[in-house]
Amino acid sequence: GENVEQHPSTLSVQEGDSAVIKCTYSDSASNYFPWYKQELGKRPQLIIDIRSNVGEKKDQRIAVTLNKTAKHFSLHITETQPEDSAVYFCAALRGSSYKLIFGSGTRLLVRP
Amino acid sequence: EAGVVQSPRYKIIEKKQPVAFWCNPISGHNTLYWYLQNLGQGPELLIRYENEEAVDDSQLPKDRFSAERLKGVDSTLKIQPAELGDSAVYLCASSFRDPGELFFGEGSRLTVL
């Protein structure tokens, strides 16, 4: 089955700096890769996603890159702000099973 | 538009007691999921419904967990009897299509004493 590994588990950056979170997946048939943000005590919310026919996707300060050959994808946040502080989860889905497997999460702290 | 609604938000019970969680998905979302989230971990799928049919319950511990979605709208997840290790947040989510964005509820935090 699918396995998703996420690094780092914690990340502390200065406000204005960039943050990068990386995930690897094991199932080469996975074709959908969303990223969720979860603030303390809140529900996870989708912030960006990418499908396997695209190598990169950008939405304002957030971008995701996908390397299908190496089976890894990354979340890039530029010009970080204190409100970006949260736990970020990557996930991978195999289209045939529709089972979304989440990584273990990265706790991002943006220091003002 | 109302989001995914879950209740109760918090539940404290003693081990061996039963507990039930309720979820009302976003109107029009045919796919409903129950996830388990342990502290410091990502959500893990317990069961997925397409309308009233459970299409993936491979991760549901069927000896003590059960779920239903009788009319293809709201759903109930039950644990009987609860064990100490069941303490976690139980998240319900719904989606309009697969694969697509999952809309999560606020979760039901269970503490088993």
PDB file of C-alpha atoms in Angstrom:
ATOM      1  CA  GLY A   1       0.000   0.000   0.000  1.00  0.00           C
ATOM      2  CA  GLU A   2       0.907   3.666  -0.109  1.00  0.00           C
ATOM      3  CA  ASN A   3       3.291   5.163   2.426  1.00  0.00           C
ATOM      4  CA  VAL A   4       3.950   8.891   2.744  1.00  0.00           C
ATOM      5  CA  GLU A   5       6.935  10.254   4.627  1.00  0.00           C
ATOM      6  CA  GLN A   6       7.155  13.924   5.537  1.00  0.00           C
ATOM      7  CA  HIS A   7      10.123  16.042   6.643  1.00  0.00           C
ATOM      8  CA  PRO A   8      10.926  17.937   8.710  1.00  0.00           C
ATOM      9  CA  SER A   9       8.625  17.281  11.646  1.00  0.00           C
ATOM     10  CA  THR A  10       9.208  20.805  12.951  1.00  0.00           C
ATOM     11  CA  LEU A  11      10.393  23.927  11.165  1.00  0.00           C
ATOM     12  CA  SER A  12      11.102  27.351  12.623  1.00  0.00           C
ATOM     13  CA  VAL A  13      11.720  30.318  10.327  1.00  0.00           C
ATOM     14  CA  GLN A  14      11.981  34.066  10.670  1.00  0.00           C
ATOM     15  CA  GLU A  15       9.095  36.119   9.336  1.00  0.00           C
ATOM     16  CA  GLY A  16       9.743  36.925   5.695  1.00  0.00           C
ATOM     17  CA  ASP A  17      11.919  33.885   5.075  1.00  0.00           C
ATOM     18  CA  SER A  18      10.885  30.905   2.950  1.00  0.00           C
ATOM     19  CA  ALA A  19       9.801  27.513   4.256  1.00  0.00           C
ATOM     20  CA  VAL A  20      10.072  24.202   2.429  1.00  0.00           C
ATOM     21  CA  ILE A  21       8.402  20.944   3.465  1.00  0.00           C
ATOM     22  CA  LYS A  22       9.175  17.719   1.627  1.00  0.00           C
ATOM     23  CA  CYS A  23       7.247  14.483   1.199  1.00  0.00           C
ATOM     24  CA  THR A  24       8.033  11.183  -0.473  1.00  0.00           C
ATOM     25  CA  TYR A  25       5.560   8.529  -1.502  1.00  0.00           C
ATOM     26  CA  SER A  26       5.959   4.870  -2.299  1.00  0.00           C
ATOM     27  CA  ASP A  27       3.179   4.019  -4.763  1.00  0.00           C
ATOM     28  CA  SER A  28       4.095   5.071  -8.305  1.00  0.00           C
ATOM     29  CA  ALA A  29       0.394   4.871  -9.238  1.00  0.00           C
ATOM     30  CA  SER A  30      -0.457   7.797  -6.934  1.00  0.00           C
ATOM     31  CA  ASN A  31      -1.800  10.668  -8.995  1.00  0.00           C
ATOM     32  CA  TYR A  32      -3.151  13.342  -6.646  1.00  0.00           C
ATOM     33  CA  PHE A  33      -1.169  15.225  -3.997  1.00  0.00           C
ATOM     34  CA  PRO A  34      -2.924  17.730  -1.720  1.00  0.00           C
ATOM     35  CA  TRP A  35      -1.531  19.806   1.129  1.00  0.00           C
ATOM     36  CA  TYR A  36      -3.606  20.594   4.201  1.00  0.00           C
ATOM     37  CA  LYS A  37      -3.048  23.221   6.881  1.00  0.00           C
ATOM     38  CA  GLN A  38      -4.270  22.603  10.406  1.00  0.00           C
ATOM     39  CA  GLU A  39      -4.194  25.364  12.979  1.00  0.00           C
ATOM     40  CA  LEU A  40      -4.217  24.408  16.646  1.00  0.00           C
ATOM     41  CA  GLY A  41      -7.577  22.902  17.586  1.00  0.00           C
ATOM     42  CA  LYS A  42      -8.995  23.538  14.130  1.00  0.00           C
ATOM     43  CA  ARG A  43      -9.976  21.398  11.183  1.00  0.00           C
ATOM     44  CA  PRO A  44      -7.502  20.567   8.379  1.00  0.00           C
ATOM     45  CA  GLN A  45      -8.065  22.785   5.345  1.00  0.00           C
ATOM     46  CA  LEU A  46      -6.816  22.335   1.807  1.00  0.00           C
ATOM     47  CA  ILE A  47      -4.318  25.001   0.774  1.00  0.00           C
ATOM     48  CA  ILE A  48      -3.068  23.655  -2.544  1.00  0.00           C
ATOM     49  CA  ASP A  49      -3.054  20.436  -4.544  1.00  0.00           C
ATOM     50  CA  ILE A  50      -1.341  19.057  -7.612  1.00  0.00           C
ATOM     51  CA  ARG A  51      -2.108  16.222  -9.991  1.00  0.00           C
ATOM     52  CA  SER A  52       0.421  13.916 -11.558  1.00  0.00           C
ATOM     53  CA  ASN A  53       0.187  15.487 -15.015  1.00  0.00           C
ATOM     54  CA  VAL A  54       1.609  18.766 -13.672  1.00  0.00           C
ATOM     55  CA  GLY A  55       5.110  19.453 -12.347  1.00  0.00           C
ATOM     56  CA  GLU A  56       4.462  22.671 -10.478  1.00  0.00           C
ATOM     57  CA  LYS A  57       1.560  24.763  -9.264  1.00  0.00           C
ATOM     58  CA  LYS A  58       1.586  28.169  -7.623  1.00  0.00           C
ATOM     59  CA  ASP A  59      -0.990  30.169  -5.696  1.00  0.00           C
ATOM     60  CA  GLN A  60       0.287  33.533  -4.447  1.00  0.00           C
ATOM     61  CA  ARG A  61       2.913  32.772  -1.767  1.00  0.00           C
ATOM     62  CA  ILE A  62       2.402  29.018  -1.900  1.00  0.00           C
ATOM     63  CA  ALA A  63       3.779  26.611  -4.492  1.00  0.00           C
ATOM     64  CA  VAL A  64       3.980  22.853  -4.821  1.00  0.00           C
ATOM     65  CA  THR A  65       6.419  20.901  -6.976  1.00  0.00           C
ATOM     66  CA  LEU A  66       6.142  17.265  -7.989  1.00  0.00           C
ATOM     67  CA  ASN A  67       8.913  14.942  -9.172  1.00  0.00           C
ATOM     68  CA  LYS A  68       7.229  11.734 -10.321  1.00  0.00           C
ATOM     69  CA  THR A  69      10.489   9.993 -11.164  1.00  0.00           C
ATOM     70  CA  ALA A  70      11.860  10.460  -7.666  1.00  0.00           C
ATOM     71  CA  LYS A  71       8.385  10.129  -6.114  1.00  0.00           C
ATOM     72  CA  HIS A  72       8.586  13.246  -4.038  1.00  0.00           C
ATOM     73  CA  PHE A  73       6.721  16.520  -3.794  1.00  0.00           C
ATOM     74  CA  SER A  74       7.361  19.690  -1.849  1.00  0.00           C
ATOM     75  CA  LEU A  75       5.486  22.665  -0.437  1.00  0.00           C
ATOM     76  CA  HIS A  76       7.151  26.059  -0.714  1.00  0.00           C
ATOM     77  CA  ILE A  77       5.928  29.071   1.259  1.00  0.00           C
ATOM     78  CA  THR A  78       7.589  32.386   0.478  1.00  0.00           C
ATOM     79  CA  GLU A  79       7.543  35.602   2.524  1.00  0.00           C
ATOM     80  CA  THR A  80       6.271  33.722   5.557  1.00  0.00           C
ATOM     81  CA  GLN A  81       3.970  35.482   8.012  1.00  0.00           C
ATOM     82  CA  PRO A  82       3.084  34.641  11.638  1.00  0.00           C
ATOM     83  CA  GLU A  83      -0.351  33.471  10.505  1.00  0.00           C
ATOM     84  CA  ASP A  84       1.367  30.748   8.469  1.00  0.00           C
ATOM     85  CA  SER A  85       2.224  29.055  11.780  1.00  0.00           C
ATOM     86  CA  ALA A  86       0.349  25.746  11.825  1.00  0.00           C
ATOM     87  CA  VAL A  87       0.780  22.038  11.144  1.00  0.00           C
ATOM     88  CA  TYR A  88       1.005  21.162   7.462  1.00  0.00           C
ATOM     89  CA  PHE A  89       0.115  17.711   6.128  1.00  0.00           C
ATOM     90  CA  CYS A  90       0.963  16.322   2.738  1.00  0.00           C
ATOM     91  CA  ALA A  91      -1.040  13.457   1.280  1.00  0.00           C
ATOM     92  CA  ALA A  92      -1.032  11.118  -1.694  1.00  0.00           C
ATOM     93  CA  LEU A  93      -3.906   9.353  -3.371  1.00  0.00           C
ATOM     94  CA  ARG A  94      -3.976   6.407  -5.696  1.00  0.00           C
ATOM     95  CA  GLY A  95      -6.756   7.063  -8.168  1.00  0.00           C
ATOM     96  CA  SER A  96      -7.958   3.482  -8.352  1.00  0.00           C
ATOM     97  CA  SER A  97      -8.470   3.138  -4.600  1.00  0.00           C
ATOM     98  CA  TYR A  98      -9.400   6.737  -3.720  1.00  0.00           C
ATOM     99  CA  LYS A  99      -7.553   6.223  -0.437  1.00  0.00           C
ATOM    100  CA  LEU A 100      -5.823   9.405   0.693  1.00  0.00           C
ATOM    101  CA  ILE A 101      -2.720   8.671   2.792  1.00  0.00           C
ATOM    102  CA  PHE A 102      -1.447  11.522   4.950  1.00  0.00           C
ATOM    103  CA  GLY A 103       2.073  12.268   6.074  1.00  0.00           C
ATOM    104  CA  SER A 104       2.821  12.718   9.752  1.00  0.00           C
ATOM    105  CA  GLY A 105       2.794  16.501   9.581  1.00  0.00           C
ATOM    106  CA  THR A 106       5.223  19.422   9.887  1.00  0.00           C
ATOM    107  CA  ARG A 107       4.790  21.961  12.635  1.00  0.00           C
ATOM    108  CA  LEU A 108       5.779  25.330  11.168  1.00  0.00           C
ATOM    109  CA  LEU A 109       6.574  28.227  13.472  1.00  0.00           C
ATOM    110  CA  VAL A 110       7.072  31.660  11.955  1.00  0.00           C
ATOM    111  CA  ARG A 111       8.897  33.936  14.382  1.00  0.00           C
ATOM    112  CA  PRO A 112       7.904  37.624  14.174  1.00  0.00           C
TER     113      PRO A 112
ATOM    114  CA  GLU B   1     -22.867  27.442   2.975  1.00  0.00           C
ATOM    115  CA  ALA B   2     -22.712  25.297   6.109  1.00  0.00           C
ATOM    116  CA  GLY B   3     -19.610  23.182   6.491  1.00  0.00           C
ATOM    117  CA  VAL B   4     -19.286  19.643   7.795  1.00  0.00           C
ATOM    118  CA  VAL B   5     -20.934  19.465  11.205  1.00  0.00           C
ATOM    119  CA  GLN B   6     -19.817  17.042  13.877  1.00  0.00           C
ATOM    120  CA  SER B   7     -21.009  16.344  17.390  1.00  0.00           C
ATOM    121  CA  PRO B   8     -20.109  16.115  20.139  1.00  0.00           C
ATOM    122  CA  ARG B   9     -16.926  18.210  20.039  1.00  0.00           C
ATOM    123  CA  TYR B  10     -15.628  16.612  23.196  1.00  0.00           C
ATOM    124  CA  LYS B  11     -16.436  13.364  24.952  1.00  0.00           C
ATOM    125  CA  ILE B  12     -14.922  11.857  28.094  1.00  0.00           C
ATOM    126  CA  ILE B  13     -15.864   8.303  29.003  1.00  0.00           C
ATOM    127  CA  GLU B  14     -14.541   5.449  31.049  1.00  0.00           C
ATOM    128  CA  LYS B  15     -13.094   2.413  29.312  1.00  0.00           C
ATOM    129  CA  LYS B  16     -15.564  -0.270  28.269  1.00  0.00           C
ATOM    130  CA  GLN B  17     -18.305   2.325  27.827  1.00  0.00           C
ATOM    131  CA  PRO B  18     -19.909   2.914  24.416  1.00  0.00           C
ATOM    132  CA  VAL B  19     -19.652   6.196  22.514  1.00  0.00           C
ATOM    133  CA  ALA B  20     -21.140   7.534  19.307  1.00  0.00           C
ATOM    134  CA  PHE B  21     -20.173  10.394  17.009  1.00  0.00           C
ATOM    135  CA  TRP B  22     -22.413  12.082  14.483  1.00  0.00           C
ATOM    136  CA  CYS B  23     -21.553  13.825  11.235  1.00  0.00           C
ATOM    137  CA  ASN B  24     -23.586  15.848   8.769  1.00  0.00           C
ATOM    138  CA  PRO B  25     -21.666  16.444   5.513  1.00  0.00           C
ATOM    139  CA  ILE B  26     -21.935  19.388   3.151  1.00  0.00           C
ATOM    140  CA  SER B  27     -25.149  19.248   1.156  1.00  0.00           C
ATOM    141  CA  GLY B  28     -24.620  17.557  -2.176  1.00  0.00           C
ATOM    142  CA  HIS B  29     -21.442  15.736  -1.148  1.00  0.00           C
ATOM    143  CA  ASN B  30     -22.000  12.067  -1.829  1.00  0.00           C
ATOM    144  CA  THR B  31     -18.673  10.884  -0.413  1.00  0.00           C
ATOM    145  CA  LEU B  32     -18.225  10.821   3.352  1.00  0.00           C
ATOM    146  CA  TYR B  33     -15.135   9.799   5.315  1.00  0.00           C
ATOM    147  CA  TRP B  34     -14.322   9.059   8.914  1.00  0.00           C
ATOM    148  CA  TYR B  35     -10.710   9.655   9.898  1.00  0.00           C
ATOM    149  CA  LEU B  36      -8.837   9.010  13.116  1.00  0.00           C
ATOM    150  CA  GLN B  37      -6.208  11.546  14.172  1.00  0.00           C
ATOM    151  CA  ASN B  38      -3.846  10.732  17.004  1.00  0.00           C
ATOM    152  CA  LEU B  39      -1.917  13.543  18.665  1.00  0.00           C
ATOM    153  CA  GLY B  40       0.918  14.715  16.465  1.00  0.00           C
ATOM    154  CA  GLN B  41      -0.065  12.481  13.571  1.00  0.00           C
ATOM    155  CA  GLY B  42      -1.816  12.804  10.247  1.00  0.00           C
ATOM    156  CA  PRO B  43      -5.406  11.644   9.769  1.00  0.00           C
ATOM    157  CA  GLU B  44      -5.880   7.924   9.085  1.00  0.00           C
ATOM    158  CA  LEU B  45      -8.875   6.696   7.125  1.00  0.00           C
ATOM    159  CA  LEU B  46     -11.319   4.476   8.992  1.00  0.00           C
ATOM    160  CA  ILE B  47     -14.142   4.231   6.470  1.00  0.00           C
ATOM    161  CA  ARG B  48     -15.324   5.842   3.239  1.00  0.00           C
ATOM    162  CA  TYR B  49     -18.929   5.995   2.016  1.00  0.00           C
ATOM    163  CA  GLU B  50     -20.270   6.591  -1.449  1.00  0.00           C
ATOM    164  CA  ASN B  51     -23.860   7.561  -0.711  1.00  0.00           C
ATOM    165  CA  GLU B  52     -25.053   4.883   1.733  1.00  0.00           C
ATOM    166  CA  GLU B  53     -22.521   2.240   0.660  1.00  0.00           C
ATOM    167  CA  ALA B  54     -19.319   1.658   2.637  1.00  0.00           C
ATOM    168  CA  VAL B  55     -16.835   1.276  -0.223  1.00  0.00           C
ATOM    169  CA  ASP B  56     -13.691   1.096   1.925  1.00  0.00           C
ATOM    170  CA  ASP B  57     -13.797  -0.079   5.528  1.00  0.00           C
ATOM    171  CA  SER B  58     -10.547  -2.035   5.480  1.00  0.00           C
ATOM    172  CA  GLN B  59      -9.038   0.102   8.268  1.00  0.00           C
ATOM    173  CA  LEU B  60     -12.072  -0.024  10.564  1.00  0.00           C
ATOM    174  CA  PRO B  61     -11.524  -2.286  13.634  1.00  0.00           C
ATOM    175  CA  LYS B  62     -14.775  -4.142  13.202  1.00  0.00           C
ATOM    176  CA  ASP B  63     -14.655  -5.918  16.540  1.00  0.00           C
ATOM    177  CA  ARG B  64     -15.485  -2.675  18.334  1.00  0.00           C
ATOM    178  CA  PHE B  65     -16.132  -0.003  15.721  1.00  0.00           C
ATOM    179  CA  SER B  66     -19.216   0.325  13.554  1.00  0.00           C
ATOM    180  CA  ALA B  67     -20.531   3.011  11.252  1.00  0.00           C
ATOM    181  CA  GLU B  68     -23.657   3.699   9.298  1.00  0.00           C
ATOM    182  CA  ARG B  69     -24.984   6.157   6.756  1.00  0.00           C
ATOM    183  CA  LEU B  70     -28.519   4.949   6.344  1.00  0.00           C
ATOM    184  CA  LYS B  71     -30.009   7.547   3.999  1.00  0.00           C
ATOM    185  CA  GLY B  72     -26.782   8.565   2.318  1.00  0.00           C
ATOM    186  CA  VAL B  73     -26.591  11.871   4.172  1.00  0.00           C
ATOM    187  CA  ASP B  74     -25.516  12.013   7.815  1.00  0.00           C
ATOM    188  CA  SER B  75     -23.447   9.308   9.442  1.00  0.00           C
ATOM    189  CA  THR B  76     -22.752   7.825  12.859  1.00  0.00           C
ATOM    190  CA  LEU B  77     -19.549   6.212  14.078  1.00  0.00           C
ATOM    191  CA  LYS B  78     -19.813   4.032  17.160  1.00  0.00           C
ATOM    192  CA  ILE B  79     -17.251   2.450  19.458  1.00  0.00           C
ATOM    193  CA  GLN B  80     -18.329  -0.302  21.824  1.00  0.00           C
ATOM    194  CA  PRO B  81     -16.614  -0.985  24.119  1.00  0.00           C
ATOM    195  CA  ALA B  82     -14.091   1.877  24.159  1.00  0.00           C
ATOM    196  CA  GLU B  83     -10.475   1.199  25.110  1.00  0.00           C
ATOM    197  CA  LEU B  84      -7.803   3.541  26.439  1.00  0.00           C
ATOM    198  CA  GLY B  85      -6.054   3.516  23.075  1.00  0.00           C
ATOM    199  CA  ASP B  86      -9.142   4.901  21.354  1.00  0.00           C
ATOM    200  CA  SER B  87      -8.432   8.359  22.792  1.00  0.00           C
ATOM    201  CA  ALA B  88      -8.015  10.552  19.710  1.00  0.00           C
ATOM    202  CA  VAL B  89      -9.802  13.033  17.486  1.00  0.00           C
ATOM    203  CA  TYR B  90     -12.361  11.534  15.126  1.00  0.00           C
ATOM    204  CA  LEU B  91     -12.657  13.634  11.999  1.00  0.00           C
ATOM    205  CA  CYS B  92     -15.475  13.466   9.510  1.00  0.00           C
ATOM    206  CA  ALA B  93     -14.960  14.789   5.989  1.00  0.00           C
ATOM    207  CA  SER B  94     -16.950  14.976   2.797  1.00  0.00           C
ATOM    208  CA  SER B  95     -16.134  15.612  -0.834  1.00  0.00           C
ATOM    209  CA  PHE B  96     -18.063  16.322  -4.002  1.00  0.00           C
ATOM    210  CA  ARG B  97     -15.947  14.063  -6.144  1.00  0.00           C
ATOM    211  CA  ASP B  98     -12.945  11.737  -5.990  1.00  0.00           C
ATOM    212  CA  PRO B  99     -10.191  12.725  -6.102  1.00  0.00           C
ATOM    213  CA  GLY B 100     -10.935  16.161  -4.847  1.00  0.00           C
ATOM    214  CA  GLU B 101     -10.844  18.491  -1.919  1.00  0.00           C
ATOM    215  CA  LEU B 102     -11.859  16.997   1.413  1.00  0.00           C
ATOM    216  CA  PHE B 103     -13.864  19.297   3.657  1.00  0.00           C
ATOM    217  CA  PHE B 104     -13.287  18.359   7.269  1.00  0.00           C
ATOM    218  CA  GLY B 105     -15.455  18.909  10.297  1.00  0.00           C
ATOM    219  CA  GLU B 106     -14.047  20.307  13.537  1.00  0.00           C
ATOM    220  CA  GLY B 107     -13.664  16.796  14.897  1.00  0.00           C
ATOM    221  CA  SER B 108     -14.817  14.942  17.990  1.00  0.00           C
ATOM    222  CA  ARG B 109     -12.141  14.643  20.651  1.00  0.00           C
ATOM    223  CA  LEU B 110     -12.515  11.429  22.631  1.00  0.00           C
ATOM    224  CA  THR B 111     -10.821  10.828  25.965  1.00  0.00           C
ATOM    225  CA  VAL B 112     -11.082   7.348  27.439  1.00  0.00           C
ATOM    226  CA  LEU B 113     -10.207   7.115  31.135  1.00  0.00           C
TER     227      LEU B 113
END
